[in-house]
PDB file of C-alpha atoms and ligand atoms in Angstrom:
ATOM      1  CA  UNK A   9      78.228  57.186 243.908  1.00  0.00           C
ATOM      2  CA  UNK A  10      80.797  55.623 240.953  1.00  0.00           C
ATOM      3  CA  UNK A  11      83.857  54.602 242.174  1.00  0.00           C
ATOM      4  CA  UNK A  12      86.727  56.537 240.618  1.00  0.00           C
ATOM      5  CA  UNK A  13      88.060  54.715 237.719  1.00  0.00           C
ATOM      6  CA  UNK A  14      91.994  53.124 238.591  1.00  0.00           C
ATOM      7  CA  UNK A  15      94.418  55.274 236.377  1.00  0.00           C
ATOM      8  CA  UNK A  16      97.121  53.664 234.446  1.00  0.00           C
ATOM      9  CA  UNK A  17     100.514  54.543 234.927  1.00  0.00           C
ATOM     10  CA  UNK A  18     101.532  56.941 232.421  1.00  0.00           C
ATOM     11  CA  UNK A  19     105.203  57.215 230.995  1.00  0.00           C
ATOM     12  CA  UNK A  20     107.261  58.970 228.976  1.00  0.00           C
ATOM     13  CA  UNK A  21     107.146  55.496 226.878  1.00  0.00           C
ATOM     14  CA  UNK A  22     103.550  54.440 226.639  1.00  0.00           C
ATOM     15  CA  UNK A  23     101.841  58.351 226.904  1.00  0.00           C
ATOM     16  CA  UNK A  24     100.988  57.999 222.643  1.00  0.00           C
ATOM     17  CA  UNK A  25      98.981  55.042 223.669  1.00  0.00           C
ATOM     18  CA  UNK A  26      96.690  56.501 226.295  1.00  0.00           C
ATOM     19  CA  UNK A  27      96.711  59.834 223.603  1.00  0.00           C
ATOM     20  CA  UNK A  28      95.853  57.912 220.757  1.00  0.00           C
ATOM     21  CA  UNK A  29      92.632  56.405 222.954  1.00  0.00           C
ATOM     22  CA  UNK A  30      91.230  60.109 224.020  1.00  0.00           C
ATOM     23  CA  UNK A  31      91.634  60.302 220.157  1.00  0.00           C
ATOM     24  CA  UNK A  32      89.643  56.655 219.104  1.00  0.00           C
ATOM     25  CA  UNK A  33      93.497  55.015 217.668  1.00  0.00           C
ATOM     26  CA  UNK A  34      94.794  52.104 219.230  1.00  0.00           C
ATOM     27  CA  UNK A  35      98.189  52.890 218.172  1.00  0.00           C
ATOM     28  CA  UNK A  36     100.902  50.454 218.714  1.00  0.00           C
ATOM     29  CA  UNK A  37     104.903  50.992 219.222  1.00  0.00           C
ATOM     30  CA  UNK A  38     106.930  50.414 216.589  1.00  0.00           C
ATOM     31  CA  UNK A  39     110.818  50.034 216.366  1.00  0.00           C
ATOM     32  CA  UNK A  40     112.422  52.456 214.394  1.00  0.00           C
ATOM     33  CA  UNK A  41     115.670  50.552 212.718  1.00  0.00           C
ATOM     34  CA  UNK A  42     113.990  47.594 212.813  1.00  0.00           C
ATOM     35  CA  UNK A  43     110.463  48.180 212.233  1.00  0.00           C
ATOM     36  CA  UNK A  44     109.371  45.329 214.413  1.00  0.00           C
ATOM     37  CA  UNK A  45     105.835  46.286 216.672  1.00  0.00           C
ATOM     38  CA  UNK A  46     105.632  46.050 220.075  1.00  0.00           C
ATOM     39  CA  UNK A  47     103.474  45.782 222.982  1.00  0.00           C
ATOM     40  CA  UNK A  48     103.082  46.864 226.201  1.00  0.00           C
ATOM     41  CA  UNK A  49     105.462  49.682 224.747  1.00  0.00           C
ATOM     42  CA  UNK A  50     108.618  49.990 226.385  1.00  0.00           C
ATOM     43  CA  UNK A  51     112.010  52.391 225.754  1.00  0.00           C
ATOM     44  CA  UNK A  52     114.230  49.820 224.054  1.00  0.00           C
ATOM     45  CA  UNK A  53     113.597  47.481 221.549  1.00  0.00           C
ATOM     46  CA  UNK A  54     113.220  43.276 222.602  1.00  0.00           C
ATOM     47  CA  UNK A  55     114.532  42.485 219.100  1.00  0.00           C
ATOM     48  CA  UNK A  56     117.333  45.040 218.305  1.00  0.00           C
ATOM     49  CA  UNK A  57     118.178  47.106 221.227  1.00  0.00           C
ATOM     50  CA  UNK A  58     117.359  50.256 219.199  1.00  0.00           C
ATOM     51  CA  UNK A  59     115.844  53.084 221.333  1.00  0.00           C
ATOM     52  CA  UNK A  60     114.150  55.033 218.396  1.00  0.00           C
ATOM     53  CA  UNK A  61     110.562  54.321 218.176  1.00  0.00           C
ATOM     54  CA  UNK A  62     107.702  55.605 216.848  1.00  0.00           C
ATOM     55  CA  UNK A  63     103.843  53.850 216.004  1.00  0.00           C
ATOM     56  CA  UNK A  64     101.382  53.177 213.680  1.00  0.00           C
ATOM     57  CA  UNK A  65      97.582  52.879 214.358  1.00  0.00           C
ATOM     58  CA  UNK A  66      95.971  49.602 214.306  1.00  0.00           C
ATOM     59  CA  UNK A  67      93.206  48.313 212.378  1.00  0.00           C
ATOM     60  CA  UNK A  68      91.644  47.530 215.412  1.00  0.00           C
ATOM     61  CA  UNK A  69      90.860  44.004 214.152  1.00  0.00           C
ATOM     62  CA  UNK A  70      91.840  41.077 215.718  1.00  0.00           C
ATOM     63  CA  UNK A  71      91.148  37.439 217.413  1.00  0.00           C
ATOM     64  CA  UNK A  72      90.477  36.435 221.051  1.00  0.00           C
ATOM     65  CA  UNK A  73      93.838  34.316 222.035  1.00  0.00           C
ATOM     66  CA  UNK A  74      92.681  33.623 225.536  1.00  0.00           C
ATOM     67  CA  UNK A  75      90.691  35.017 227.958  1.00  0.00           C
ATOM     68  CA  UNK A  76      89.403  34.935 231.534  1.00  0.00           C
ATOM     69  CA  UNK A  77      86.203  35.131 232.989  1.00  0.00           C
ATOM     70  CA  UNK A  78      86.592  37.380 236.402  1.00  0.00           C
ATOM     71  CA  UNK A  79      83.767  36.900 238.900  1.00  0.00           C
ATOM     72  CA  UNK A  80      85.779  37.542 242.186  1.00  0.00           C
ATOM     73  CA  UNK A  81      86.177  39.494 243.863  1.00  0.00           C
ATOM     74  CA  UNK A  82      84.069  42.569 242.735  1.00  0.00           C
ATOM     75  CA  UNK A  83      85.862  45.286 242.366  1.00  0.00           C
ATOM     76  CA  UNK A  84      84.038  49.167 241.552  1.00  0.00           C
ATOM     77  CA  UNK A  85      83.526  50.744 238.984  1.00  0.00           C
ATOM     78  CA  UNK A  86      83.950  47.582 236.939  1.00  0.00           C
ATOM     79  CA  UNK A  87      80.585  45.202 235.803  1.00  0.00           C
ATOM     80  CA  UNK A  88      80.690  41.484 236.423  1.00  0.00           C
ATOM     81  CA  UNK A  89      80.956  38.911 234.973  1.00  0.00           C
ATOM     82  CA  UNK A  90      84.538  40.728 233.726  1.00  0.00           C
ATOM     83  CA  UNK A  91      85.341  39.184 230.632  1.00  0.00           C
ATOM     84  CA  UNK A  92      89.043  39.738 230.322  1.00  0.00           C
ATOM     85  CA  UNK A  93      90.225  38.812 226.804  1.00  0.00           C
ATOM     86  CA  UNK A  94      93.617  38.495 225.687  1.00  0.00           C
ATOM     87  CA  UNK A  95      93.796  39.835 221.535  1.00  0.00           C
ATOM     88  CA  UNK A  96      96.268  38.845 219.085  1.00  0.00           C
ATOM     89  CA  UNK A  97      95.895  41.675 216.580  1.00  0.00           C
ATOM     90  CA  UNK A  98      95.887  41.525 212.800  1.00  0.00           C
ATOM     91  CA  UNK A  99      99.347  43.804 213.202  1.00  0.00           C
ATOM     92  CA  UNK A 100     100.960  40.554 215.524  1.00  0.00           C
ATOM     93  CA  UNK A 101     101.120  42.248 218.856  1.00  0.00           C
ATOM     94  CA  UNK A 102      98.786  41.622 221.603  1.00  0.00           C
ATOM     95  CA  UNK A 103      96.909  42.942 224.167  1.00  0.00           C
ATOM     96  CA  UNK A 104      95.113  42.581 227.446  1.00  0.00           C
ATOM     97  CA  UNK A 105      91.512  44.095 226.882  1.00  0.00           C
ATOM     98  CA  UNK A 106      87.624  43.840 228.485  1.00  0.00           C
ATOM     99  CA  UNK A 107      85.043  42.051 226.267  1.00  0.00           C
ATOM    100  CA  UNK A 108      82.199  43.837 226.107  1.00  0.00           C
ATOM    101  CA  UNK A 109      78.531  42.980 225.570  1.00  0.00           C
ATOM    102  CA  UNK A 110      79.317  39.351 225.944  1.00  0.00           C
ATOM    103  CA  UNK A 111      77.177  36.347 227.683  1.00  0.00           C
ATOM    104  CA  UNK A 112      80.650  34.471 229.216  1.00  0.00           C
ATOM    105  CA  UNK A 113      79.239  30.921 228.395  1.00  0.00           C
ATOM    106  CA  UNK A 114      79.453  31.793 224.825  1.00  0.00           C
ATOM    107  CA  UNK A 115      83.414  33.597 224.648  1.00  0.00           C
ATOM    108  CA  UNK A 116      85.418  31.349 222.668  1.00  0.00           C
ATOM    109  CA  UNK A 117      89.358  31.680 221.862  1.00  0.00           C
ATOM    110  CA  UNK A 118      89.852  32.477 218.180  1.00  0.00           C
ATOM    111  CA  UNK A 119      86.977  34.477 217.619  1.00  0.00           C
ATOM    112  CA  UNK A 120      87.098  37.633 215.990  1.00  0.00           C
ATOM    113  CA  UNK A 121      86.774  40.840 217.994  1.00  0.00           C
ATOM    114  CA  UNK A 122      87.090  44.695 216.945  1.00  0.00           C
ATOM    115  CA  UNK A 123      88.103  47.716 219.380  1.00  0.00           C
ATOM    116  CA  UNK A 124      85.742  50.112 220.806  1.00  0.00           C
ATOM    117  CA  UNK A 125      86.693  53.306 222.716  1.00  0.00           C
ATOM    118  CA  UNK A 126      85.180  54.316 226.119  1.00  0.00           C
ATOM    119  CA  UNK A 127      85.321  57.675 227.571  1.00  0.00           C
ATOM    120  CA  UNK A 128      85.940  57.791 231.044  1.00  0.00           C
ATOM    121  CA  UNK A 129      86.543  61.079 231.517  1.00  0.00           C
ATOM    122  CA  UNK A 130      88.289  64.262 229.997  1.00  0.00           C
ATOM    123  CA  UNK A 131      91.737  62.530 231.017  1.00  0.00           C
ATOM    124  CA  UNK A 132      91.087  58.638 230.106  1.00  0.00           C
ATOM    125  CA  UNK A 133      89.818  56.782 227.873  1.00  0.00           C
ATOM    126  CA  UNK A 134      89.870  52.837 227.725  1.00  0.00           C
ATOM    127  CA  UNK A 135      89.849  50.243 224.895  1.00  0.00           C
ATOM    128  CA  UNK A 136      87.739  47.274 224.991  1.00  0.00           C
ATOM    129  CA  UNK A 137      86.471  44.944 222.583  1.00  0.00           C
ATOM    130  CA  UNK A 138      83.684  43.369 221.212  1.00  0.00           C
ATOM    131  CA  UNK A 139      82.751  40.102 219.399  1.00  0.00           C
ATOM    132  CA  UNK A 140      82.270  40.364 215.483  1.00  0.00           C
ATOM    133  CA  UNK A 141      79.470  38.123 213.920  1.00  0.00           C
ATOM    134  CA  UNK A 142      81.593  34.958 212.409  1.00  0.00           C
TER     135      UNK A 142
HETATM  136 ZN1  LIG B  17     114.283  46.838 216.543  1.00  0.00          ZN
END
């Protein structure tokens, strides 16, 4: 039997993330006075203080600025070697992201990476990433 997937914890300030994902955006928050993006998303702006948001959809493109190899302990429904990659998108934000389809000896910071959706169910769908040819 699979192992029910964790479920993030869904707000009133990050729900147009996990909506854009059941719809294959990564969208990302975006002040609205002072247009700066943001991520995780949050209800107040770290630059401005404004509350007014709203988002744009990434490109989806992006770099691997660190990452993490998780072996230990083993935790269902997820496959190991976990690579957990850290992405600095094209936008500027960041995010924390699985590497798919990846032999872990050859994950390198700085190399380029595009999103991927996965459907988990009718409720949740994940982002991950995988490595572009250089
Ligand atoms: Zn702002």
């Amino acid at each position: 039997m699979l192992a029910a997937h964790p479920r993030p914890g869904i707000t009133r300030d990050n729900a147009f993330f996990w909506e854009g994902l059941r719809l294959g955006e990564l969208r990302i928050q975006r002040c609205k006075a002072c247009r700066q993006l943001r991520h995780p998303p949050g209800p107040m702006c770290p630059g401005c203080h404004a509350t007014d948001w709203d988002f744009v959809r990434s490109r989806g493109r992006g770099t691997i600025h660190s990452f993490v190899v998780a072996e230990h302990p083993q935790v269902p429904p997820f496959e190991y070697p976990n690579v957990i990659v850290l992405v600095e998108l094209g936008e500027g934000t960041r995010l924390v992201s699985r590497l798919a389809g990846s032999d872990p000896e050859s994950v390198a910071i700085g190399q380029p990476v595009a999103v991927e959706f996965e459907t988990v169910d009718d409720d949740l769908s994940l982002h991950l990433f995988r490595r572009l040819e250089a």
